Amino acid sequence: SAVAMAVFDPSPAFADGQTEKFKLPPIDKNDKMRCQFNDSKMGQANAQRDKLYDLRQCKLSGLDASGFDLSGVIMTDTDASKVKFVESQFSKGYLHDSNFDGTDFTNGVIDRASFKGSSLKGAIFGNAVLTGTSFEGADVENADFTDAYIGSFDQKQLCRNPTLKGENPTTGADTKFSAGCAGP
């Protein structure tokens, strides 16, 4: 009976940072190269790297990481405002409690990532793929989701976000409409 419960457990398996509580390792503040964007040398979307990709508490505002594979990155208390992530990949990204205001994710792949508690005011997700991505507790006011592919379950969750409102200051897109959320 215990085997049957383990095999047929109806509880969800979280792969996007929505797990109740994570225990992250200490930040290696002695690593002088830690707060830099590094493209994955593995060429895979499954977050395999030769060491932890830790950008916690880094100041990265205004940088350009276009086309980078940032899979498996950990960002908490990170300033990534106004960063260009055009055509970048964030598979399995732990992107909690960080600042992504005015960031451009156009044509990016943000798969099984979690922006829990982050600010994404004025962010652009034009034509991005957002599958298994959570915006729980995130501020998405004035964000633009025009032509983004958002899974139906994820879209329902996003449409319930009370900050899904406003107009993107760069593109002029209506935030709620661009996310495919009908009604007032």
PDB file of C-alpha atoms in Angstrom:
ATOM      1  CA  SER A   1       0.000   0.000   0.000  1.00  0.00           C
ATOM      2  CA  ALA A   2       2.910   2.400   0.676  1.00  0.00           C
ATOM      3  CA  VAL A   3       4.300   1.582  -2.766  1.00  0.00           C
ATOM      4  CA  ALA A   4       0.939   2.361  -4.358  1.00  0.00           C
ATOM      5  CA  MET A   5       0.807   5.724  -2.541  1.00  0.00           C
ATOM      6  CA  ALA A   6       4.323   6.592  -3.707  1.00  0.00           C
ATOM      7  CA  VAL A   7       3.576   5.673  -7.313  1.00  0.00           C
ATOM      8  CA  PHE A   8       0.094   7.176  -7.528  1.00  0.00           C
ATOM      9  CA  ASP A   9       0.547  10.211  -5.275  1.00  0.00           C
ATOM     10  CA  PRO A  10      -1.805  12.877  -6.709  1.00  0.00           C
ATOM     11  CA  SER A  11       0.174  15.805  -5.278  1.00  0.00           C
ATOM     12  CA  PRO A  12       1.882  17.974  -7.904  1.00  0.00           C
ATOM     13  CA  ALA A  13       5.582  17.754  -8.684  1.00  0.00           C
ATOM     14  CA  PHE A  14       7.032  21.262  -8.784  1.00  0.00           C
ATOM     15  CA  ALA A  15       9.946  21.974 -11.086  1.00  0.00           C
ATOM     16  CA  ASP A  16       9.640  25.741 -11.296  1.00  0.00           C
ATOM     17  CA  GLY A  17      10.503  27.080  -7.885  1.00  0.00           C
ATOM     18  CA  GLN A  18       6.975  26.841  -6.516  1.00  0.00           C
ATOM     19  CA  THR A  19       8.017  24.307  -3.924  1.00  0.00           C
ATOM     20  CA  GLU A  20       7.019  25.522  -0.469  1.00  0.00           C
ATOM     21  CA  LYS A  21      10.526  26.050   0.899  1.00  0.00           C
ATOM     22  CA  PHE A  22      14.022  25.760  -0.524  1.00  0.00           C
ATOM     23  CA  LYS A  23      17.230  25.549   1.436  1.00  0.00           C
ATOM     24  CA  LEU A  24      19.818  27.329  -0.688  1.00  0.00           C
ATOM     25  CA  PRO A  25      23.548  27.037  -0.024  1.00  0.00           C
ATOM     26  CA  PRO A  26      25.459  30.020   1.366  1.00  0.00           C
ATOM     27  CA  ILE A  27      26.571  32.654  -1.142  1.00  0.00           C
ATOM     28  CA  ASP A  28      30.249  32.341  -2.066  1.00  0.00           C
ATOM     29  CA  LYS A  29      31.190  36.008  -1.672  1.00  0.00           C
ATOM     30  CA  ASN A  30      34.863  35.142  -2.250  1.00  0.00           C
ATOM     31  CA  ASP A  31      34.112  34.301  -5.895  1.00  0.00           C
ATOM     32  CA  LYS A  32      34.971  37.615  -7.609  1.00  0.00           C
ATOM     33  CA  MET A  33      33.540  36.344 -10.926  1.00  0.00           C
ATOM     34  CA  ARG A  34      30.170  35.354  -9.405  1.00  0.00           C
ATOM     35  CA  CYS A  35      28.163  38.449 -10.387  1.00  0.00           C
ATOM     36  CA  GLN A  36      28.589  38.094 -14.150  1.00  0.00           C
ATOM     37  CA  PHE A  37      26.385  36.650 -16.840  1.00  0.00           C
ATOM     38  CA  ASN A  38      27.835  33.372 -18.086  1.00  0.00           C
ATOM     39  CA  ASP A  39      26.482  31.419 -21.011  1.00  0.00           C
ATOM     40  CA  SER A  40      26.070  27.690 -20.377  1.00  0.00           C
ATOM     41  CA  LYS A  41      28.841  25.691 -22.008  1.00  0.00           C
ATOM     42  CA  MET A  42      26.660  22.576 -21.919  1.00  0.00           C
ATOM     43  CA  GLY A  43      24.330  23.808 -24.648  1.00  0.00           C
ATOM     44  CA  GLN A  44      21.363  22.231 -22.874  1.00  0.00           C
ATOM     45  CA  ALA A  45      18.094  23.582 -21.565  1.00  0.00           C
ATOM     46  CA  ASN A  46      18.125  21.415 -18.454  1.00  0.00           C
ATOM     47  CA  ALA A  47      20.256  23.660 -16.258  1.00  0.00           C
ATOM     48  CA  GLN A  48      23.354  21.466 -16.229  1.00  0.00           C
ATOM     49  CA  ARG A  49      26.483  23.407 -15.281  1.00  0.00           C
ATOM     50  CA  ASP A  50      29.840  22.627 -13.798  1.00  0.00           C
ATOM     51  CA  LYS A  51      28.980  24.679 -10.672  1.00  0.00           C
ATOM     52  CA  LEU A  52      26.053  26.512  -9.081  1.00  0.00           C
ATOM     53  CA  TYR A  53      24.971  29.534 -11.161  1.00  0.00           C
ATOM     54  CA  ASP A  54      24.448  31.951  -8.305  1.00  0.00           C
ATOM     55  CA  LEU A  55      23.569  35.583  -8.992  1.00  0.00           C
ATOM     56  CA  ARG A  56      22.012  36.253  -5.589  1.00  0.00           C
ATOM     57  CA  GLN A  57      22.448  39.828  -4.330  1.00  0.00           C
ATOM     58  CA  CYS A  58      24.224  40.912  -7.542  1.00  0.00           C
ATOM     59  CA  LYS A  59      23.891  44.359  -9.143  1.00  0.00           C
ATOM     60  CA  LEU A  60      23.416  43.727 -12.874  1.00  0.00           C
ATOM     61  CA  SER A  61      21.241  46.686 -13.880  1.00  0.00           C
ATOM     62  CA  GLY A  62      21.473  47.811 -17.505  1.00  0.00           C
ATOM     63  CA  LEU A  63      23.684  44.949 -18.729  1.00  0.00           C
ATOM     64  CA  ASP A  64      23.173  42.956 -21.943  1.00  0.00           C
ATOM     65  CA  ALA A  65      22.805  39.170 -21.701  1.00  0.00           C
ATOM     66  CA  SER A  66      21.043  38.728 -25.038  1.00  0.00           C
ATOM     67  CA  GLY A  67      21.190  35.182 -26.365  1.00  0.00           C
ATOM     68  CA  PHE A  68      22.635  33.714 -23.171  1.00  0.00           C
ATOM     69  CA  ASP A  69      21.576  30.360 -21.741  1.00  0.00           C
ATOM     70  CA  LEU A  70      20.960  31.257 -18.098  1.00  0.00           C
ATOM     71  CA  SER A  71      19.317  27.957 -17.221  1.00  0.00           C
ATOM     72  CA  GLY A  72      19.480  26.975 -13.581  1.00  0.00           C
ATOM     73  CA  VAL A  73      20.327  30.491 -12.414  1.00  0.00           C
ATOM     74  CA  ILE A  74      19.512  31.480  -8.836  1.00  0.00           C
ATOM     75  CA  MET A  75      18.576  35.121  -8.318  1.00  0.00           C
ATOM     76  CA  THR A  76      17.304  36.445  -5.014  1.00  0.00           C
ATOM     77  CA  ASP A  77      17.641  40.071  -3.985  1.00  0.00           C
ATOM     78  CA  THR A  78      19.232  40.674  -7.404  1.00  0.00           C
ATOM     79  CA  ASP A  79      19.009  43.933  -9.340  1.00  0.00           C
ATOM     80  CA  ALA A  80      18.443  42.898 -12.959  1.00  0.00           C
ATOM     81  CA  SER A  81      16.481  46.031 -13.866  1.00  0.00           C
ATOM     82  CA  LYS A  82      16.728  47.221 -17.464  1.00  0.00           C
ATOM     83  CA  VAL A  83      18.775  44.159 -18.481  1.00  0.00           C
ATOM     84  CA  LYS A  84      18.523  42.943 -22.095  1.00  0.00           C
ATOM     85  CA  PHE A  85      17.657  39.243 -22.016  1.00  0.00           C
ATOM     86  CA  VAL A  86      16.558  39.215 -25.680  1.00  0.00           C
ATOM     87  CA  GLU A  87      16.521  35.612 -26.995  1.00  0.00           C
ATOM     88  CA  SER A  88      17.883  34.340 -23.669  1.00  0.00           C
ATOM     89  CA  GLN A  89      16.906  31.114 -21.971  1.00  0.00           C
ATOM     90  CA  PHE A  90      15.873  30.731 -18.329  1.00  0.00           C
ATOM     91  CA  SER A  91      14.990  27.067 -17.948  1.00  0.00           C
ATOM     92  CA  LYS A  92      14.518  26.155 -14.275  1.00  0.00           C
ATOM     93  CA  GLY A  93      15.340  29.675 -13.088  1.00  0.00           C
ATOM     94  CA  TYR A  94      14.865  30.545  -9.399  1.00  0.00           C
ATOM     95  CA  LEU A  95      14.164  34.267  -9.817  1.00  0.00           C
ATOM     96  CA  HIS A  96      12.695  35.249  -6.446  1.00  0.00           C
ATOM     97  CA  ASP A  97      12.441  38.643  -4.731  1.00  0.00           C
ATOM     98  CA  SER A  98      14.468  40.423  -7.404  1.00  0.00           C
ATOM     99  CA  ASN A  99      14.135  43.574  -9.498  1.00  0.00           C
ATOM    100  CA  PHE A 100      13.427  42.997 -13.206  1.00  0.00           C
ATOM    101  CA  ASP A 101      11.814  46.423 -13.806  1.00  0.00           C
ATOM    102  CA  GLY A 102      12.102  47.502 -17.445  1.00  0.00           C
ATOM    103  CA  THR A 103      13.847  44.263 -18.430  1.00  0.00           C
ATOM    104  CA  ASP A 104      13.489  42.976 -21.998  1.00  0.00           C
ATOM    105  CA  PHE A 105      12.809  39.222 -22.357  1.00  0.00           C
ATOM    106  CA  THR A 106      11.724  39.479 -26.037  1.00  0.00           C
ATOM    107  CA  ASN A 107      11.920  36.126 -27.875  1.00  0.00           C
ATOM    108  CA  GLY A 108      13.200  34.462 -24.706  1.00  0.00           C
ATOM    109  CA  VAL A 109      12.422  31.007 -23.380  1.00  0.00           C
ATOM    110  CA  ILE A 110      11.431  31.160 -19.724  1.00  0.00           C
ATOM    111  CA  ASP A 111      10.557  27.557 -18.920  1.00  0.00           C
ATOM    112  CA  ARG A 112       9.769  26.168 -15.452  1.00  0.00           C
ATOM    113  CA  ALA A 113      10.962  29.374 -13.808  1.00  0.00           C
ATOM    114  CA  SER A 114       9.587  31.220 -10.820  1.00  0.00           C
ATOM    115  CA  PHE A 115       9.479  35.004 -10.394  1.00  0.00           C
ATOM    116  CA  LYS A 116       7.908  34.716  -6.923  1.00  0.00           C
ATOM    117  CA  GLY A 117       7.949  38.070  -5.125  1.00  0.00           C
ATOM    118  CA  SER A 118       9.911  39.824  -7.908  1.00  0.00           C
ATOM    119  CA  SER A 119       9.154  43.192  -9.491  1.00  0.00           C
ATOM    120  CA  LEU A 120       8.663  43.084 -13.267  1.00  0.00           C
ATOM    121  CA  LYS A 121       7.182  46.564 -13.745  1.00  0.00           C
ATOM    122  CA  GLY A 122       7.417  47.555 -17.396  1.00  0.00           C
ATOM    123  CA  ALA A 123       9.115  44.283 -18.413  1.00  0.00           C
ATOM    124  CA  ILE A 124       8.710  43.083 -22.000  1.00  0.00           C
ATOM    125  CA  PHE A 125       7.943  39.417 -22.763  1.00  0.00           C
ATOM    126  CA  GLY A 126       7.130  39.937 -26.469  1.00  0.00           C
ATOM    127  CA  ASN A 127       7.007  36.629 -28.360  1.00  0.00           C
ATOM    128  CA  ALA A 128       8.557  34.839 -25.369  1.00  0.00           C
ATOM    129  CA  VAL A 129       7.777  31.250 -24.384  1.00  0.00           C
ATOM    130  CA  LEU A 130       6.519  31.153 -20.780  1.00  0.00           C
ATOM    131  CA  THR A 131       5.798  27.503 -19.960  1.00  0.00           C
ATOM    132  CA  GLY A 132       5.511  26.287 -16.392  1.00  0.00           C
ATOM    133  CA  THR A 133       6.488  29.781 -15.255  1.00  0.00           C
ATOM    134  CA  SER A 134       5.073  31.293 -12.096  1.00  0.00           C
ATOM    135  CA  PHE A 135       4.431  34.973 -11.427  1.00  0.00           C
ATOM    136  CA  GLU A 136       2.981  34.254  -7.975  1.00  0.00           C
ATOM    137  CA  GLY A 137       3.353  37.330  -5.779  1.00  0.00           C
ATOM    138  CA  ALA A 138       5.233  39.154  -8.553  1.00  0.00           C
ATOM    139  CA  ASP A 139       4.466  42.723  -9.596  1.00  0.00           C
ATOM    140  CA  VAL A 140       3.733  42.663 -13.348  1.00  0.00           C
ATOM    141  CA  GLU A 141       2.226  46.146 -13.622  1.00  0.00           C
ATOM    142  CA  ASN A 142       2.867  47.681 -17.061  1.00  0.00           C
ATOM    143  CA  ALA A 143       4.469  44.463 -18.382  1.00  0.00           C
ATOM    144  CA  ASP A 144       3.961  43.511 -22.034  1.00  0.00           C
ATOM    145  CA  PHE A 145       3.144  39.876 -22.917  1.00  0.00           C
ATOM    146  CA  THR A 146       2.282  40.535 -26.595  1.00  0.00           C
ATOM    147  CA  ASP A 147       2.487  37.336 -28.679  1.00  0.00           C
ATOM    148  CA  ALA A 148       4.007  35.403 -25.763  1.00  0.00           C
ATOM    149  CA  TYR A 149       3.164  31.721 -25.523  1.00  0.00           C
ATOM    150  CA  ILE A 150       1.761  31.142 -22.044  1.00  0.00           C
ATOM    151  CA  GLY A 151       0.453  27.701 -21.073  1.00  0.00           C
ATOM    152  CA  SER A 152      -3.278  27.708 -20.225  1.00  0.00           C
ATOM    153  CA  PHE A 153      -2.761  26.840 -16.526  1.00  0.00           C
ATOM    154  CA  ASP A 154      -0.040  29.493 -16.214  1.00  0.00           C
ATOM    155  CA  GLN A 155      -2.202  32.037 -17.999  1.00  0.00           C
ATOM    156  CA  LYS A 156      -5.091  31.442 -15.576  1.00  0.00           C
ATOM    157  CA  GLN A 157      -2.726  32.060 -12.669  1.00  0.00           C
ATOM    158  CA  LEU A 158      -1.273  35.175 -14.324  1.00  0.00           C
ATOM    159  CA  CYS A 159      -4.749  36.574 -15.030  1.00  0.00           C
ATOM    160  CA  ARG A 160      -5.494  36.342 -11.288  1.00  0.00           C
ATOM    161  CA  ASN A 161      -2.480  38.494 -10.416  1.00  0.00           C
ATOM    162  CA  PRO A 162      -3.893  41.787  -9.042  1.00  0.00           C
ATOM    163  CA  THR A 163      -0.943  43.774 -10.466  1.00  0.00           C
ATOM    164  CA  LEU A 164      -1.751  42.720 -14.056  1.00  0.00           C
ATOM    165  CA  LYS A 165      -2.744  46.215 -15.168  1.00  0.00           C
ATOM    166  CA  GLY A 166      -1.487  49.338 -16.856  1.00  0.00           C
ATOM    167  CA  GLU A 167       0.299  50.009 -20.112  1.00  0.00           C
ATOM    168  CA  ASN A 168       3.899  49.242 -21.009  1.00  0.00           C
ATOM    169  CA  PRO A 169       5.858  52.534 -21.177  1.00  0.00           C
ATOM    170  CA  THR A 170       8.072  51.304 -24.041  1.00  0.00           C
ATOM    171  CA  THR A 171       5.648  49.411 -26.302  1.00  0.00           C
ATOM    172  CA  GLY A 172       2.356  51.045 -25.280  1.00  0.00           C
ATOM    173  CA  ALA A 173       0.715  47.607 -24.950  1.00  0.00           C
ATOM    174  CA  ASP A 174      -2.116  47.145 -22.472  1.00  0.00           C
ATOM    175  CA  THR A 175      -0.792  44.686 -19.889  1.00  0.00           C
ATOM    176  CA  LYS A 176      -3.963  42.691 -19.233  1.00  0.00           C
ATOM    177  CA  PHE A 177      -4.896  42.468 -22.912  1.00  0.00           C
ATOM    178  CA  SER A 178      -1.365  41.469 -23.940  1.00  0.00           C
ATOM    179  CA  ALA A 179      -1.486  38.557 -21.466  1.00  0.00           C
ATOM    180  CA  GLY A 180      -4.727  37.321 -23.071  1.00  0.00           C
ATOM    181  CA  CYS A 181      -6.817  38.113 -20.003  1.00  0.00           C
ATOM    182  CA  ALA A 182     -10.257  39.247 -21.128  1.00  0.00           C
ATOM    183  CA  GLY A 183     -12.615  41.397 -19.119  1.00  0.00           C
ATOM    184  CA  PRO A 184     -12.131  44.239 -16.670  1.00  0.00           C
TER     185      PRO A 184
END
